[in-house]
Amino acid sequence: MTKILTGGVGKVEVADTVKQLGLEGVEVVVSSDMDAAMKLRVNQADFYLGTCHTGAGASLGVLVGLMGQAACHTFGRSVPTEDEVTALIAGGKKVFGFAMDQIGEAAPVIARAIAARG
């Protein structure tokens, strides 16, 4: 089972969006950024999806500080492709940030890429 934690301003909306996809083997839990960082560090969770108004700093600020930049990536206001997310995951990224107004587009793409990884 892959556990995705959601945080930031739109954390409930992200969790609901991902849950509605019905992805097999994926559990989604609403979290705080601090709790998420701790769970990711001790392998009690696999990924984090964070949101803020711009998708830039605040969506991942605490996670970058505690996990390091190498584990984090923000899409800002852009919507990634599944191939982009797959490549980032292969490169070790576990923490993804994006803008609140992109939740409906970005969250499904990221979640599907996470679910599809081997």
JSON list of C-alpha atoms in Angstrom, two decimals:
[
{"chain": "A", "resi": 1, "resn": "MET", "atom": "CA", "xyz": [0.00, 0.00, 0.00]},
{"chain": "A", "resi": 2, "resn": "THR", "atom": "CA", "xyz": [1.33, 3.42, -1.00]},
{"chain": "A", "resi": 3, "resn": "LYS", "atom": "CA", "xyz": [0.49, 6.20, 1.44]},
{"chain": "A", "resi": 4, "resn": "ILE", "atom": "CA", "xyz": [0.10, 9.75, 0.14]},
{"chain": "A", "resi": 5, "resn": "LEU", "atom": "CA", "xyz": [-0.16, 12.56, 2.66]},
{"chain": "A", "resi": 6, "resn": "THR", "atom": "CA", "xyz": [-1.77, 15.87, 1.70]},
{"chain": "A", "resi": 7, "resn": "GLY", "atom": "CA", "xyz": [-1.06, 19.23, 3.25]},
{"chain": "A", "resi": 8, "resn": "GLY", "atom": "CA", "xyz": [-1.26, 22.94, 2.75]},
{"chain": "A", "resi": 9, "resn": "VAL", "atom": "CA", "xyz": [-4.20, 25.23, 2.12]},
{"chain": "A", "resi": 10, "resn": "GLY", "atom": "CA", "xyz": [-6.05, 22.78, -0.14]},
{"chain": "A", "resi": 11, "resn": "LYS", "atom": "CA", "xyz": [-5.17, 19.56, 1.68]},
{"chain": "A", "resi": 12, "resn": "VAL", "atom": "CA", "xyz": [-8.76, 18.30, 2.05]},
{"chain": "A", "resi": 13, "resn": "GLU", "atom": "CA", "xyz": [-9.61, 19.07, -1.58]},
{"chain": "A", "resi": 14, "resn": "VAL", "atom": "CA", "xyz": [-6.45, 17.26, -2.77]},
{"chain": "A", "resi": 15, "resn": "ALA", "atom": "CA", "xyz": [-7.28, 14.21, -0.63]},
{"chain": "A", "resi": 16, "resn": "ASP", "atom": "CA", "xyz": [-10.86, 14.15, -1.93]},
{"chain": "A", "resi": 17, "resn": "THR", "atom": "CA", "xyz": [-9.69, 14.51, -5.54]},
{"chain": "A", "resi": 18, "resn": "VAL", "atom": "CA", "xyz": [-7.21, 11.64, -5.23]},
{"chain": "A", "resi": 19, "resn": "LYS", "atom": "CA", "xyz": [-9.67, 9.41, -3.35]},
{"chain": "A", "resi": 20, "resn": "GLN", "atom": "CA", "xyz": [-12.25, 9.90, -6.10]},
{"chain": "A", "resi": 21, "resn": "LEU", "atom": "CA", "xyz": [-9.81, 8.36, -8.59]},
{"chain": "A", "resi": 22, "resn": "GLY", "atom": "CA", "xyz": [-10.17, 5.00, -6.81]},
{"chain": "A", "resi": 23, "resn": "LEU", "atom": "CA", "xyz": [-6.54, 4.06, -7.38]},
{"chain": "A", "resi": 24, "resn": "GLU", "atom": "CA", "xyz": [-5.83, 0.55, -6.21]},
{"chain": "A", "resi": 25, "resn": "GLY", "atom": "CA", "xyz": [-3.09, 0.28, -3.59]},
{"chain": "A", "resi": 26, "resn": "VAL", "atom": "CA", "xyz": [-3.16, 3.99, -2.74]},
{"chain": "A", "resi": 27, "resn": "GLU", "atom": "CA", "xyz": [-4.16, 5.39, 0.66]},
{"chain": "A", "resi": 28, "resn": "VAL", "atom": "CA", "xyz": [-4.61, 9.14, 1.04]},
{"chain": "A", "resi": 29, "resn": "VAL", "atom": "CA", "xyz": [-4.42, 10.89, 4.42]},
{"chain": "A", "resi": 30, "resn": "VAL", "atom": "CA", "xyz": [-4.88, 14.58, 5.24]},
{"chain": "A", "resi": 31, "resn": "SER", "atom": "CA", "xyz": [-1.89, 15.78, 7.25]},
{"chain": "A", "resi": 32, "resn": "SER", "atom": "CA", "xyz": [0.03, 18.80, 8.44]},
{"chain": "A", "resi": 33, "resn": "ASP", "atom": "CA", "xyz": [3.35, 19.63, 6.85]},
{"chain": "A", "resi": 34, "resn": "MET", "atom": "CA", "xyz": [5.32, 18.96, 10.04]},
{"chain": "A", "resi": 35, "resn": "ASP", "atom": "CA", "xyz": [3.63, 15.60, 10.65]},
{"chain": "A", "resi": 36, "resn": "ALA", "atom": "CA", "xyz": [4.13, 14.66, 7.01]},
{"chain": "A", "resi": 37, "resn": "ALA", "atom": "CA", "xyz": [7.85, 15.40, 7.15]},
{"chain": "A", "resi": 38, "resn": "MET", "atom": "CA", "xyz": [8.27, 13.21, 10.21]},
{"chain": "A", "resi": 39, "resn": "LYS", "atom": "CA", "xyz": [6.29, 10.33, 8.69]},
{"chain": "A", "resi": 40, "resn": "LEU", "atom": "CA", "xyz": [8.18, 10.52, 5.40]},
{"chain": "A", "resi": 41, "resn": "ARG", "atom": "CA", "xyz": [11.52, 10.52, 7.21]},
{"chain": "A", "resi": 42, "resn": "VAL", "atom": "CA", "xyz": [10.70, 7.28, 9.07]},
{"chain": "A", "resi": 43, "resn": "ASN", "atom": "CA", "xyz": [8.98, 5.60, 6.10]},
{"chain": "A", "resi": 44, "resn": "GLN", "atom": "CA", "xyz": [5.47, 5.75, 7.60]},
{"chain": "A", "resi": 45, "resn": "ALA", "atom": "CA", "xyz": [4.34, 7.48, 4.39]},
{"chain": "A", "resi": 46, "resn": "ASP", "atom": "CA", "xyz": [5.57, 7.45, 0.81]},
{"chain": "A", "resi": 47, "resn": "PHE", "atom": "CA", "xyz": [4.62, 10.78, -0.80]},
{"chain": "A", "resi": 48, "resn": "TYR", "atom": "CA", "xyz": [3.34, 14.24, 0.07]},
{"chain": "A", "resi": 49, "resn": "LEU", "atom": "CA", "xyz": [1.21, 16.58, -2.03]},
{"chain": "A", "resi": 50, "resn": "GLY", "atom": "CA", "xyz": [1.20, 20.17, -0.78]},
{"chain": "A", "resi": 51, "resn": "THR", "atom": "CA", "xyz": [-0.73, 23.19, -1.97]},
{"chain": "A", "resi": 52, "resn": "CYS", "atom": "CA", "xyz": [-0.68, 26.92, -1.49]},
{"chain": "A", "resi": 53, "resn": "HIS", "atom": "CA", "xyz": [-1.99, 29.88, -3.45]},
{"chain": "A", "resi": 54, "resn": "THR", "atom": "CA", "xyz": [0.98, 30.04, -5.84]},
{"chain": "A", "resi": 55, "resn": "GLY", "atom": "CA", "xyz": [2.38, 26.52, -5.61]},
{"chain": "A", "resi": 56, "resn": "ALA", "atom": "CA", "xyz": [5.80, 27.95, -4.88]},
{"chain": "A", "resi": 57, "resn": "GLY", "atom": "CA", "xyz": [7.29, 28.42, -1.42]},
{"chain": "A", "resi": 58, "resn": "ALA", "atom": "CA", "xyz": [4.55, 27.83, 1.13]},
{"chain": "A", "resi": 59, "resn": "SER", "atom": "CA", "xyz": [3.34, 24.56, -0.40]},
{"chain": "A", "resi": 60, "resn": "LEU", "atom": "CA", "xyz": [6.62, 22.87, 0.56]},
{"chain": "A", "resi": 61, "resn": "GLY", "atom": "CA", "xyz": [8.51, 25.21, 2.88]},
{"chain": "A", "resi": 62, "resn": "VAL", "atom": "CA", "xyz": [8.63, 22.96, 5.93]},
{"chain": "A", "resi": 63, "resn": "LEU", "atom": "CA", "xyz": [9.20, 19.83, 3.83]},
{"chain": "A", "resi": 64, "resn": "VAL", "atom": "CA", "xyz": [12.17, 21.38, 2.00]},
{"chain": "A", "resi": 65, "resn": "GLY", "atom": "CA", "xyz": [13.64, 22.40, 5.35]},
{"chain": "A", "resi": 66, "resn": "LEU", "atom": "CA", "xyz": [13.26, 18.97, 6.94]},
{"chain": "A", "resi": 67, "resn": "MET", "atom": "CA", "xyz": [13.57, 16.62, 3.95]},
{"chain": "A", "resi": 68, "resn": "GLY", "atom": "CA", "xyz": [16.00, 18.58, 1.78]},
{"chain": "A", "resi": 69, "resn": "GLN", "atom": "CA", "xyz": [15.57, 20.01, -1.69]},
{"chain": "A", "resi": 70, "resn": "ALA", "atom": "CA", "xyz": [16.58, 16.70, -3.30]},
{"chain": "A", "resi": 71, "resn": "ALA", "atom": "CA", "xyz": [13.31, 15.07, -2.13]},
{"chain": "A", "resi": 72, "resn": "CYS", "atom": "CA", "xyz": [11.06, 17.98, -3.12]},
{"chain": "A", "resi": 73, "resn": "HIS", "atom": "CA", "xyz": [9.69, 19.49, -6.32]},
{"chain": "A", "resi": 74, "resn": "THR", "atom": "CA", "xyz": [7.16, 22.22, -6.92]},
{"chain": "A", "resi": 75, "resn": "PHE", "atom": "CA", "xyz": [5.20, 22.57, -10.13]},
{"chain": "A", "resi": 76, "resn": "GLY", "atom": "CA", "xyz": [4.09, 26.06, -9.14]},
{"chain": "A", "resi": 77, "resn": "ARG", "atom": "CA", "xyz": [1.20, 27.03, -11.36]},
{"chain": "A", "resi": 78, "resn": "SER", "atom": "CA", "xyz": [1.90, 24.49, -14.10]},
{"chain": "A", "resi": 79, "resn": "VAL", "atom": "CA", "xyz": [0.21, 21.14, -14.57]},
{"chain": "A", "resi": 80, "resn": "PRO", "atom": "CA", "xyz": [2.73, 18.31, -15.00]},
{"chain": "A", "resi": 81, "resn": "THR", "atom": "CA", "xyz": [2.45, 15.38, -17.34]},
{"chain": "A", "resi": 82, "resn": "GLU", "atom": "CA", "xyz": [2.49, 11.86, -15.99]},
{"chain": "A", "resi": 83, "resn": "ASP", "atom": "CA", "xyz": [5.87, 11.33, -17.70]},
{"chain": "A", "resi": 84, "resn": "GLU", "atom": "CA", "xyz": [7.32, 14.35, -15.87]},
{"chain": "A", "resi": 85, "resn": "VAL", "atom": "CA", "xyz": [6.10, 13.05, -12.51]},
{"chain": "A", "resi": 86, "resn": "THR", "atom": "CA", "xyz": [7.37, 9.54, -13.26]},
{"chain": "A", "resi": 87, "resn": "ALA", "atom": "CA", "xyz": [10.82, 10.93, -14.05]},
{"chain": "A", "resi": 88, "resn": "LEU", "atom": "CA", "xyz": [10.84, 13.00, -10.85]},
{"chain": "A", "resi": 89, "resn": "ILE", "atom": "CA", "xyz": [9.86, 9.96, -8.77]},
{"chain": "A", "resi": 90, "resn": "ALA", "atom": "CA", "xyz": [12.60, 7.92, -10.44]},
{"chain": "A", "resi": 91, "resn": "GLY", "atom": "CA", "xyz": [15.00, 10.71, -9.45]},
{"chain": "A", "resi": 92, "resn": "GLY", "atom": "CA", "xyz": [14.02, 10.39, -5.79]},
{"chain": "A", "resi": 93, "resn": "LYS", "atom": "CA", "xyz": [11.34, 13.05, -5.39]},
{"chain": "A", "resi": 94, "resn": "LYS", "atom": "CA", "xyz": [8.68, 12.24, -2.77]},
{"chain": "A", "resi": 95, "resn": "VAL", "atom": "CA", "xyz": [7.26, 15.68, -2.08]},
{"chain": "A", "resi": 96, "resn": "PHE", "atom": "CA", "xyz": [5.29, 17.66, -4.67]},
{"chain": "A", "resi": 97, "resn": "GLY", "atom": "CA", "xyz": [3.83, 21.15, -4.46]},
{"chain": "A", "resi": 98, "resn": "PHE", "atom": "CA", "xyz": [1.38, 22.91, -6.72]},
{"chain": "A", "resi": 99, "resn": "ALA", "atom": "CA", "xyz": [-1.10, 25.80, -6.74]},
{"chain": "A", "resi": 100, "resn": "MET", "atom": "CA", "xyz": [-4.56, 25.48, -5.22]},
{"chain": "A", "resi": 101, "resn": "ASP", "atom": "CA", "xyz": [-6.28, 26.43, -8.46]},
{"chain": "A", "resi": 102, "resn": "GLN", "atom": "CA", "xyz": [-4.52, 23.50, -10.18]},
{"chain": "A", "resi": 103, "resn": "ILE", "atom": "CA", "xyz": [-5.77, 20.79, -7.78]},
{"chain": "A", "resi": 104, "resn": "GLY", "atom": "CA", "xyz": [-8.33, 19.36, -10.20]},
{"chain": "A", "resi": 105, "resn": "GLU", "atom": "CA", "xyz": [-5.72, 18.98, -12.93]},
{"chain": "A", "resi": 106, "resn": "ALA", "atom": "CA", "xyz": [-2.43, 18.37, -11.12]},
{"chain": "A", "resi": 107, "resn": "ALA", "atom": "CA", "xyz": [-3.45, 16.06, -8.26]},
{"chain": "A", "resi": 108, "resn": "PRO", "atom": "CA", "xyz": [-4.85, 13.31, -10.54]},
{"chain": "A", "resi": 109, "resn": "VAL", "atom": "CA", "xyz": [-1.76, 13.36, -12.79]},
{"chain": "A", "resi": 110, "resn": "ILE", "atom": "CA", "xyz": [0.61, 13.11, -9.82]},
{"chain": "A", "resi": 111, "resn": "ALA", "atom": "CA", "xyz": [-1.47, 10.45, -8.06]},
{"chain": "A", "resi": 112, "resn": "ARG", "atom": "CA", "xyz": [-1.74, 8.30, -11.20]},
{"chain": "A", "resi": 113, "resn": "ALA", "atom": "CA", "xyz": [2.03, 8.48, -11.71]},
{"chain": "A", "resi": 114, "resn": "ILE", "atom": "CA", "xyz": [2.56, 7.44, -8.08]},
{"chain": "A", "resi": 115, "resn": "ALA", "atom": "CA", "xyz": [0.11, 4.56, -8.42]},
{"chain": "A", "resi": 116, "resn": "ALA", "atom": "CA", "xyz": [1.68, 3.37, -11.68]},
{"chain": "A", "resi": 117, "resn": "ARG", "atom": "CA", "xyz": [5.25, 3.18, -10.41]},
{"chain": "A", "resi": 118, "resn": "GLY", "atom": "CA", "xyz": [6.62, -0.32, -10.22]}
]
